[in-house]
């Protein structure tokens, strides 16, 4: 199974010092892929800023170790990326104007999913995740945030977008850690419910879009 | 929902800056905060970096002006006058590139003042970029799009977002348990 990674999950795992888990996860789940844009976002750009350099060194170590494959650019990838940008950034209209919700890096990851027939996008932030799984949840955010009733969703563009990316699912850092926990990929020190809860909370505080309620419910049901 | 005739989004750069000059002259920090939110919404809706920069400048101005150890200093009084002068120059030019240069100058003054009189190693403009990017994310932009619009590091933004209640307020549509189950089923099917 192929999983395309957005930068957020890599950052969350790096900041909580769980990057070493990726090897076991990859051995269990399949191929982990990132785009050149994601590599730039997590390694090339932060390595020039001392405040974030440590994280870039850590993630680079994962790349050098062959845990992640960096997808090579191609004309086809550029073409599909452009199409995805056109569709997604003209899908939601507020007061008659399209909201440019995603950036080229995210569009490229989504294009790569379509071209490689990947099953998953690993993403911690909510917008791209909602775009894939539940566009009406995104629509309800627009309705809540913008002070107008003039908000529209172009369903035809959404259907064209889904046609390109296929039946892809999304997974967050908290889901990946929970998988590692359940499949004994972690060291003994984390093998109790309290430790699991602590890690899931830490990932949330690093930006993973998950609620306290969701974490507490999951841990209590275990 | 308000009627669109009353929409606050339909504002030009100049209308916004005129109101900033007025509020800053009157030391009306609350009004500056309202104008900052307006700048953010304009920036998000039009994906407009100049509105984003104006928002960052307003944040910087109101933060410095609200701190007694800064606002009471003569250097800030002089810098405030300089900021107002630059904002008037902003109004006088029709050239958008020149307007961008003017806002960059205001931001530079804020940075210099903060460096000289501030008490933190992180500067107020960096904080502004992250906080405003988090608002853009709240408005529905992706994290990368929001950090790019407000020119902040995504790592900083993710950290900031983690400390907000946003994820707790969003509608949950798939639980960890459900995602985990699906992940296990799909990985097993893939191996068959």
PDB file of N, CA and C in Angstrom, chain B residues 52-122:
ATOM      1  N   UNK B  52      -2.426  40.978   3.712  1.00  0.00           N
ATOM      2  CA  UNK B  52      -1.791  40.168   4.764  1.00  0.00           C
ATOM      3  C   UNK B  52      -0.722  40.993   5.495  1.00  0.00           C
ATOM      4  N   UNK B  53       0.093  41.713   4.707  1.00  0.00           N
ATOM      5  CA  UNK B  53       1.160  42.535   5.303  1.00  0.00           C
ATOM      6  C   UNK B  53       0.583  43.683   6.135  1.00  0.00           C
ATOM      7  N   UNK B  54      -0.530  44.256   5.641  1.00  0.00           N
ATOM      8  CA  UNK B  54      -1.177  45.337   6.408  1.00  0.00           C
ATOM      9  C   UNK B  54      -1.665  44.769   7.750  1.00  0.00           C
ATOM     10  N   UNK B  55      -2.242  43.571   7.708  1.00  0.00           N
ATOM     11  CA  UNK B  55      -2.700  42.920   8.935  1.00  0.00           C
ATOM     12  C   UNK B  55      -1.558  42.714   9.920  1.00  0.00           C
ATOM     13  N   UNK B  56      -0.418  42.265   9.396  1.00  0.00           N
ATOM     14  CA  UNK B  56       0.760  42.036  10.249  1.00  0.00           C
ATOM     15  C   UNK B  56       1.230  43.368  10.857  1.00  0.00           C
ATOM     16  N   UNK B  57       1.223  44.407  10.040  1.00  0.00           N
ATOM     17  CA  UNK B  57       1.647  45.728  10.536  1.00  0.00           C
ATOM     18  C   UNK B  57       0.719  46.221  11.652  1.00  0.00           C
ATOM     19  N   UNK B  58      -0.601  46.033  11.448  1.00  0.00           N
ATOM     20  CA  UNK B  58      -1.554  46.486  12.486  1.00  0.00           C
ATOM     21  C   UNK B  58      -1.287  45.726  13.791  1.00  0.00           C
ATOM     22  N   UNK B  59      -1.105  44.419  13.675  1.00  0.00           N
ATOM     23  CA  UNK B  59      -0.828  43.609  14.879  1.00  0.00           C
ATOM     24  C   UNK B  59       0.390  44.162  15.609  1.00  0.00           C
ATOM     25  N   UNK B  60       1.455  44.419  14.844  1.00  0.00           N
ATOM     26  CA  UNK B  60       2.695  44.934  15.439  1.00  0.00           C
ATOM     27  C   UNK B  60       2.492  46.270  16.130  1.00  0.00           C
ATOM     28  N   UNK B  61       1.779  47.157  15.429  1.00  0.00           N
ATOM     29  CA  UNK B  61       1.525  48.494  16.000  1.00  0.00           C
ATOM     30  C   UNK B  61       0.756  48.381  17.315  1.00  0.00           C
ATOM     31  N   UNK B  62      -0.337  47.611  17.290  1.00  0.00           N
ATOM     32  CA  UNK B  62      -1.166  47.578  18.514  1.00  0.00           C
ATOM     33  C   UNK B  62      -0.469  46.835  19.664  1.00  0.00           C
ATOM     34  N   UNK B  63       0.353  45.853  19.316  1.00  0.00           N
ATOM     35  CA  UNK B  63       1.076  45.150  20.382  1.00  0.00           C
ATOM     36  C   UNK B  63       2.094  46.078  21.052  1.00  0.00           C
ATOM     37  N   UNK B  64       2.871  46.773  20.226  1.00  0.00           N
ATOM     38  CA  UNK B  64       3.886  47.669  20.808  1.00  0.00           C
ATOM     39  C   UNK B  64       3.225  48.806  21.573  1.00  0.00           C
ATOM     40  N   UNK B  65       2.140  49.330  20.985  1.00  0.00           N
ATOM     41  CA  UNK B  65       1.469  50.467  21.612  1.00  0.00           C
ATOM     42  C   UNK B  65       0.793  50.088  22.930  1.00  0.00           C
ATOM     43  N   UNK B  66       0.494  48.799  23.088  1.00  0.00           N
ATOM     44  CA  UNK B  66      -0.207  48.376  24.308  1.00  0.00           C
ATOM     45  C   UNK B  66       0.761  48.091  25.466  1.00  0.00           C
ATOM     46  N   UNK B  67       2.061  48.060  25.149  1.00  0.00           N
ATOM     47  CA  UNK B  67       3.036  47.753  26.214  1.00  0.00           C
ATOM     48  C   UNK B  67       3.595  49.059  26.804  1.00  0.00           C
ATOM     49  N   UNK B  68       3.377  49.228  28.093  1.00  0.00           N
ATOM     50  CA  UNK B  68       3.794  50.467  28.764  1.00  0.00           C
ATOM     51  C   UNK B  68       5.288  50.731  28.626  1.00  0.00           C
ATOM     52  N   UNK B  69       6.100  49.640  28.750  1.00  0.00           N
ATOM     53  CA  UNK B  69       7.555  49.846  28.709  1.00  0.00           C
ATOM     54  C   UNK B  69       8.037  50.243  27.309  1.00  0.00           C
ATOM     55  N   UNK B  70       7.139  50.144  26.334  1.00  0.00           N
ATOM     56  CA  UNK B  70       7.497  50.582  24.977  1.00  0.00           C
ATOM     57  C   UNK B  70       6.806  51.910  24.647  1.00  0.00           C
ATOM     58  N   UNK B  71       5.468  51.952  24.863  1.00  0.00           N
ATOM     59  CA  UNK B  71       4.707  53.142  24.447  1.00  0.00           C
ATOM     60  C   UNK B  71       5.126  54.406  25.195  1.00  0.00           C
ATOM     61  N   UNK B  72       5.720  54.227  26.375  1.00  0.00           N
ATOM     62  CA  UNK B  72       6.128  55.413  27.147  1.00  0.00           C
ATOM     63  C   UNK B  72       7.494  55.958  26.692  1.00  0.00           C
ATOM     64  N   UNK B  73       8.180  55.209  25.853  1.00  0.00           N
ATOM     65  CA  UNK B  73       9.526  55.626  25.424  1.00  0.00           C
ATOM     66  C   UNK B  73       9.464  56.642  24.281  1.00  0.00           C
ATOM     67  N   UNK B  74      10.389  57.574  24.330  1.00  0.00           N
ATOM     68  CA  UNK B  74      10.411  58.630  23.310  1.00  0.00           C
ATOM     69  C   UNK B  74      10.658  58.055  21.916  1.00  0.00           C
ATOM     70  N   UNK B  75      11.497  57.000  21.871  1.00  0.00           N
ATOM     71  CA  UNK B  75      11.800  56.427  20.561  1.00  0.00           C
ATOM     72  C   UNK B  75      10.545  55.870  19.888  1.00  0.00           C
ATOM     73  N   UNK B  76       9.619  55.309  20.693  1.00  0.00           N
ATOM     74  CA  UNK B  76       8.373  54.801  20.103  1.00  0.00           C
ATOM     75  C   UNK B  76       7.476  55.959  19.675  1.00  0.00           C
ATOM     76  N   UNK B  77       7.495  57.029  20.448  1.00  0.00           N
ATOM     77  CA  UNK B  77       6.706  58.205  20.062  1.00  0.00           C
ATOM     78  C   UNK B  77       7.197  58.713  18.700  1.00  0.00           C
ATOM     79  N   UNK B  78       8.512  58.799  18.559  1.00  0.00           N
ATOM     80  CA  UNK B  78       9.080  59.258  17.281  1.00  0.00           C
ATOM     81  C   UNK B  78       8.799  58.261  16.153  1.00  0.00           C
ATOM     82  N   UNK B  79       8.955  56.973  16.479  1.00  0.00           N
ATOM     83  CA  UNK B  79       8.689  55.946  15.459  1.00  0.00           C
ATOM     84  C   UNK B  79       7.212  55.933  15.049  1.00  0.00           C
ATOM     85  N   UNK B  80       6.327  56.211  15.996  1.00  0.00           N
ATOM     86  CA  UNK B  80       4.892  56.272  15.684  1.00  0.00           C
ATOM     87  C   UNK B  80       4.617  57.377  14.666  1.00  0.00           C
ATOM     88  N   UNK B  81       5.292  58.506  14.877  1.00  0.00           N
ATOM     89  CA  UNK B  81       5.122  59.629  13.933  1.00  0.00           C
ATOM     90  C   UNK B  81       5.606  59.225  12.544  1.00  0.00           C
ATOM     91  N   UNK B  82       6.732  58.524  12.526  1.00  0.00           N
ATOM     92  CA  UNK B  82       7.291  58.058  11.253  1.00  0.00           C
ATOM     93  C   UNK B  82       6.331  57.076  10.575  1.00  0.00           C
ATOM     94  N   UNK B  83       5.732  56.181  11.369  1.00  0.00           N
ATOM     95  CA  UNK B  83       4.769  55.214  10.809  1.00  0.00           C
ATOM     96  C   UNK B  83       3.581  55.948  10.182  1.00  0.00           C
ATOM     97  N   UNK B  84       3.076  56.934  10.891  1.00  0.00           N
ATOM     98  CA  UNK B  84       1.928  57.692  10.366  1.00  0.00           C
ATOM     99  C   UNK B  84       2.298  58.410   9.060  1.00  0.00           C
ATOM    100  N   UNK B  85       3.523  58.924   9.024  1.00  0.00           N
ATOM    101  CA  UNK B  85       3.996  59.617   7.810  1.00  0.00           C
ATOM    102  C   UNK B  85       4.028  58.622   6.628  1.00  0.00           C
ATOM    103  N   UNK B  86       4.527  57.429   6.899  1.00  0.00           N
ATOM    104  CA  UNK B  86       4.606  56.414   5.826  1.00  0.00           C
ATOM    105  C   UNK B  86       3.202  55.993   5.385  1.00  0.00           C
ATOM    106  N   UNK B  87       2.292  55.863   6.355  1.00  0.00           N
ATOM    107  CA  UNK B  87       0.925  55.472   6.005  1.00  0.00           C
ATOM    108  C   UNK B  87       0.246  56.549   5.154  1.00  0.00           C
ATOM    109  N   UNK B  88       0.564  57.810   5.405  1.00  0.00           N
ATOM    110  CA  UNK B  88       0.036  58.885   4.549  1.00  0.00           C
ATOM    111  C   UNK B  88       0.622  58.773   3.143  1.00  0.00           C
ATOM    112  N   UNK B  89       1.904  58.422   3.051  1.00  0.00           N
ATOM    113  CA  UNK B  89       2.520  58.224   1.730  1.00  0.00           C
ATOM    114  C   UNK B  89       1.829  57.080   0.994  1.00  0.00           C
ATOM    115  N   UNK B  90       1.437  56.053   1.754  1.00  0.00           N
ATOM    116  CA  UNK B  90       0.711  54.901   1.192  1.00  0.00           C
ATOM    117  C   UNK B  90      -0.546  55.394   0.471  1.00  0.00           C
ATOM    118  N   UNK B  91      -1.236  56.336   1.109  1.00  0.00           N
ATOM    119  CA  UNK B  91      -2.497  56.837   0.532  1.00  0.00           C
ATOM    120  C   UNK B  91      -2.261  57.665  -0.726  1.00  0.00           C
ATOM    121  N   UNK B  92      -1.085  58.272  -0.775  1.00  0.00           N
ATOM    122  CA  UNK B  92      -0.823  59.198  -1.887  1.00  0.00           C
ATOM    123  C   UNK B  92      -0.446  58.494  -3.186  1.00  0.00           C
ATOM    124  N   UNK B  93       0.008  57.258  -3.084  1.00  0.00           N
ATOM    125  CA  UNK B  93       0.420  56.565  -4.311  1.00  0.00           C
ATOM    126  C   UNK B  93      -0.662  55.581  -4.782  1.00  0.00           C
ATOM    127  N   UNK B  94      -0.767  55.463  -6.092  1.00  0.00           N
ATOM    128  CA  UNK B  94      -1.706  54.500  -6.677  1.00  0.00           C
ATOM    129  C   UNK B  94      -0.981  53.202  -7.015  1.00  0.00           C
ATOM    130  N   UNK B  95       0.347  53.281  -6.985  1.00  0.00           N
ATOM    131  CA  UNK B  95       1.169  52.148  -7.384  1.00  0.00           C
ATOM    132  C   UNK B  95       1.212  51.079  -6.267  1.00  0.00           C
ATOM    133  N   UNK B  96       0.727  49.885  -6.588  1.00  0.00           N
ATOM    134  CA  UNK B  96       0.633  48.822  -5.577  1.00  0.00           C
ATOM    135  C   UNK B  96       2.027  48.410  -5.080  1.00  0.00           C
ATOM    136  N   UNK B  97       3.000  48.394  -5.993  1.00  0.00           N
ATOM    137  CA  UNK B  97       4.364  48.034  -5.585  1.00  0.00           C
ATOM    138  C   UNK B  97       4.894  49.039  -4.561  1.00  0.00           C
ATOM    139  N   UNK B  98       4.590  50.312  -4.799  1.00  0.00           N
ATOM    140  CA  UNK B  98       5.033  51.359  -3.866  1.00  0.00           C
ATOM    141  C   UNK B  98       4.303  51.208  -2.522  1.00  0.00           C
ATOM    142  N   UNK B  99       3.040  50.827  -2.597  1.00  0.00           N
ATOM    143  CA  UNK B  99       2.264  50.606  -1.362  1.00  0.00           C
ATOM    144  C   UNK B  99       2.909  49.470  -0.552  1.00  0.00           C
ATOM    145  N   UNK B 100       3.340  48.415  -1.283  1.00  0.00           N
ATOM    146  CA  UNK B 100       3.990  47.283  -0.605  1.00  0.00           C
ATOM    147  C   UNK B 100       5.278  47.744   0.080  1.00  0.00           C
ATOM    148  N   UNK B 101       6.027  48.599  -0.611  1.00  0.00           N
ATOM    149  CA  UNK B 101       7.280  49.116  -0.037  1.00  0.00           C
ATOM    150  C   UNK B 101       6.969  49.910   1.240  1.00  0.00           C
ATOM    151  N   UNK B 102       5.900  50.712   1.173  1.00  0.00           N
ATOM    152  CA  UNK B 102       5.520  51.509   2.355  1.00  0.00           C
ATOM    153  C   UNK B 102       5.204  50.617   3.558  1.00  0.00           C
ATOM    154  N   UNK B 103       4.435  49.546   3.308  1.00  0.00           N
ATOM    155  CA  UNK B 103       4.074  48.650   4.424  1.00  0.00           C
ATOM    156  C   UNK B 103       5.319  47.924   4.938  1.00  0.00           C
ATOM    157  N   UNK B 104       6.219  47.564   4.020  1.00  0.00           N
ATOM    158  CA  UNK B 104       7.477  46.921   4.456  1.00  0.00           C
ATOM    159  C   UNK B 104       8.267  47.852   5.373  1.00  0.00           C
ATOM    160  N   UNK B 105       8.242  49.148   5.042  1.00  0.00           N
ATOM    161  CA  UNK B 105       8.946  50.132   5.888  1.00  0.00           C
ATOM    162  C   UNK B 105       8.326  50.197   7.282  1.00  0.00           C
ATOM    163  N   UNK B 106       6.988  50.162   7.331  1.00  0.00           N
ATOM    164  CA  UNK B 106       6.294  50.190   8.635  1.00  0.00           C
ATOM    165  C   UNK B 106       6.697  48.945   9.441  1.00  0.00           C
ATOM    166  N   UNK B 107       6.691  47.796   8.766  1.00  0.00           N
ATOM    167  CA  UNK B 107       7.035  46.537   9.449  1.00  0.00           C
ATOM    168  C   UNK B 107       8.484  46.597   9.957  1.00  0.00           C
ATOM    169  N   UNK B 108       9.366  47.193   9.165  1.00  0.00           N
ATOM    170  CA  UNK B 108      10.766  47.302   9.584  1.00  0.00           C
ATOM    171  C   UNK B 108      10.906  48.175  10.832  1.00  0.00           C
ATOM    172  N   UNK B 109      10.136  49.268  10.879  1.00  0.00           N
ATOM    173  CA  UNK B 109      10.183  50.142  12.071  1.00  0.00           C
ATOM    174  C   UNK B 109       9.717  49.360  13.308  1.00  0.00           C
ATOM    175  N   UNK B 110       8.645  48.575  13.117  1.00  0.00           N
ATOM    176  CA  UNK B 110       8.124  47.769  14.235  1.00  0.00           C
ATOM    177  C   UNK B 110       9.197  46.776  14.705  1.00  0.00           C
ATOM    178  N   UNK B 111       9.845  46.121  13.732  1.00  0.00           N
ATOM    179  CA  UNK B 111      10.905  45.157  14.079  1.00  0.00           C
ATOM    180  C   UNK B 111      12.032  45.843  14.851  1.00  0.00           C
ATOM    181  N   UNK B 112      12.465  46.999  14.344  1.00  0.00           N
ATOM    182  CA  UNK B 112      13.571  47.722  14.990  1.00  0.00           C
ATOM    183  C   UNK B 112      13.210  48.137  16.409  1.00  0.00           C
ATOM    184  N   UNK B 113      11.970  48.650  16.563  1.00  0.00           N
ATOM    185  CA  UNK B 113      11.520  49.092  17.889  1.00  0.00           C
ATOM    186  C   UNK B 113      11.496  47.902  18.844  1.00  0.00           C
ATOM    187  N   UNK B 114      10.946  46.791  18.344  1.00  0.00           N
ATOM    188  CA  UNK B 114      10.831  45.592  19.170  1.00  0.00           C
ATOM    189  C   UNK B 114      12.215  45.083  19.584  1.00  0.00           C
ATOM    190  N   UNK B 115      13.137  45.136  18.631  1.00  0.00           N
ATOM    191  CA  UNK B 115      14.504  44.676  18.914  1.00  0.00           C
ATOM    192  C   UNK B 115      15.160  45.556  19.987  1.00  0.00           C
ATOM    193  N   UNK B 116      14.881  46.845  19.874  1.00  0.00           N
ATOM    194  CA  UNK B 116      15.492  47.818  20.791  1.00  0.00           C
ATOM    195  C   UNK B 116      14.833  47.789  22.181  1.00  0.00           C
ATOM    196  N   UNK B 117      13.507  47.696  22.211  1.00  0.00           N
ATOM    197  CA  UNK B 117      12.804  47.850  23.488  1.00  0.00           C
ATOM    198  C   UNK B 117      12.089  46.596  23.998  1.00  0.00           C
ATOM    199  N   UNK B 118      11.953  45.593  23.136  1.00  0.00           N
ATOM    200  CA  UNK B 118      11.202  44.390  23.511  1.00  0.00           C
ATOM    201  C   UNK B 118      11.960  43.504  24.477  1.00  0.00           C
ATOM    202  N   UNK B 119      11.232  42.537  25.073  1.00  0.00           N
ATOM    203  CA  UNK B 119      11.831  41.680  26.107  1.00  0.00           C
ATOM    204  C   UNK B 119      11.946  40.211  25.691  1.00  0.00           C
ATOM    205  N   UNK B 120      11.540  39.909  24.456  1.00  0.00           N
ATOM    206  CA  UNK B 120      11.547  38.505  24.034  1.00  0.00           C
ATOM    207  C   UNK B 120      12.533  38.260  22.895  1.00  0.00           C
ATOM    208  N   UNK B 121      13.022  37.032  22.817  1.00  0.00           N
ATOM    209  CA  UNK B 121      13.955  36.711  21.730  1.00  0.00           C
ATOM    210  C   UNK B 121      13.207  36.563  20.398  1.00  0.00           C
ATOM    211  N   UNK B 122      11.921  36.143  20.479  1.00  0.00           N
ATOM    212  CA  UNK B 122      11.137  36.105  19.235  1.00  0.00           C
ATOM    213  C   UNK B 122      10.523  37.488  19.053  1.00  0.00           C
TER     214      UNK B 122
END
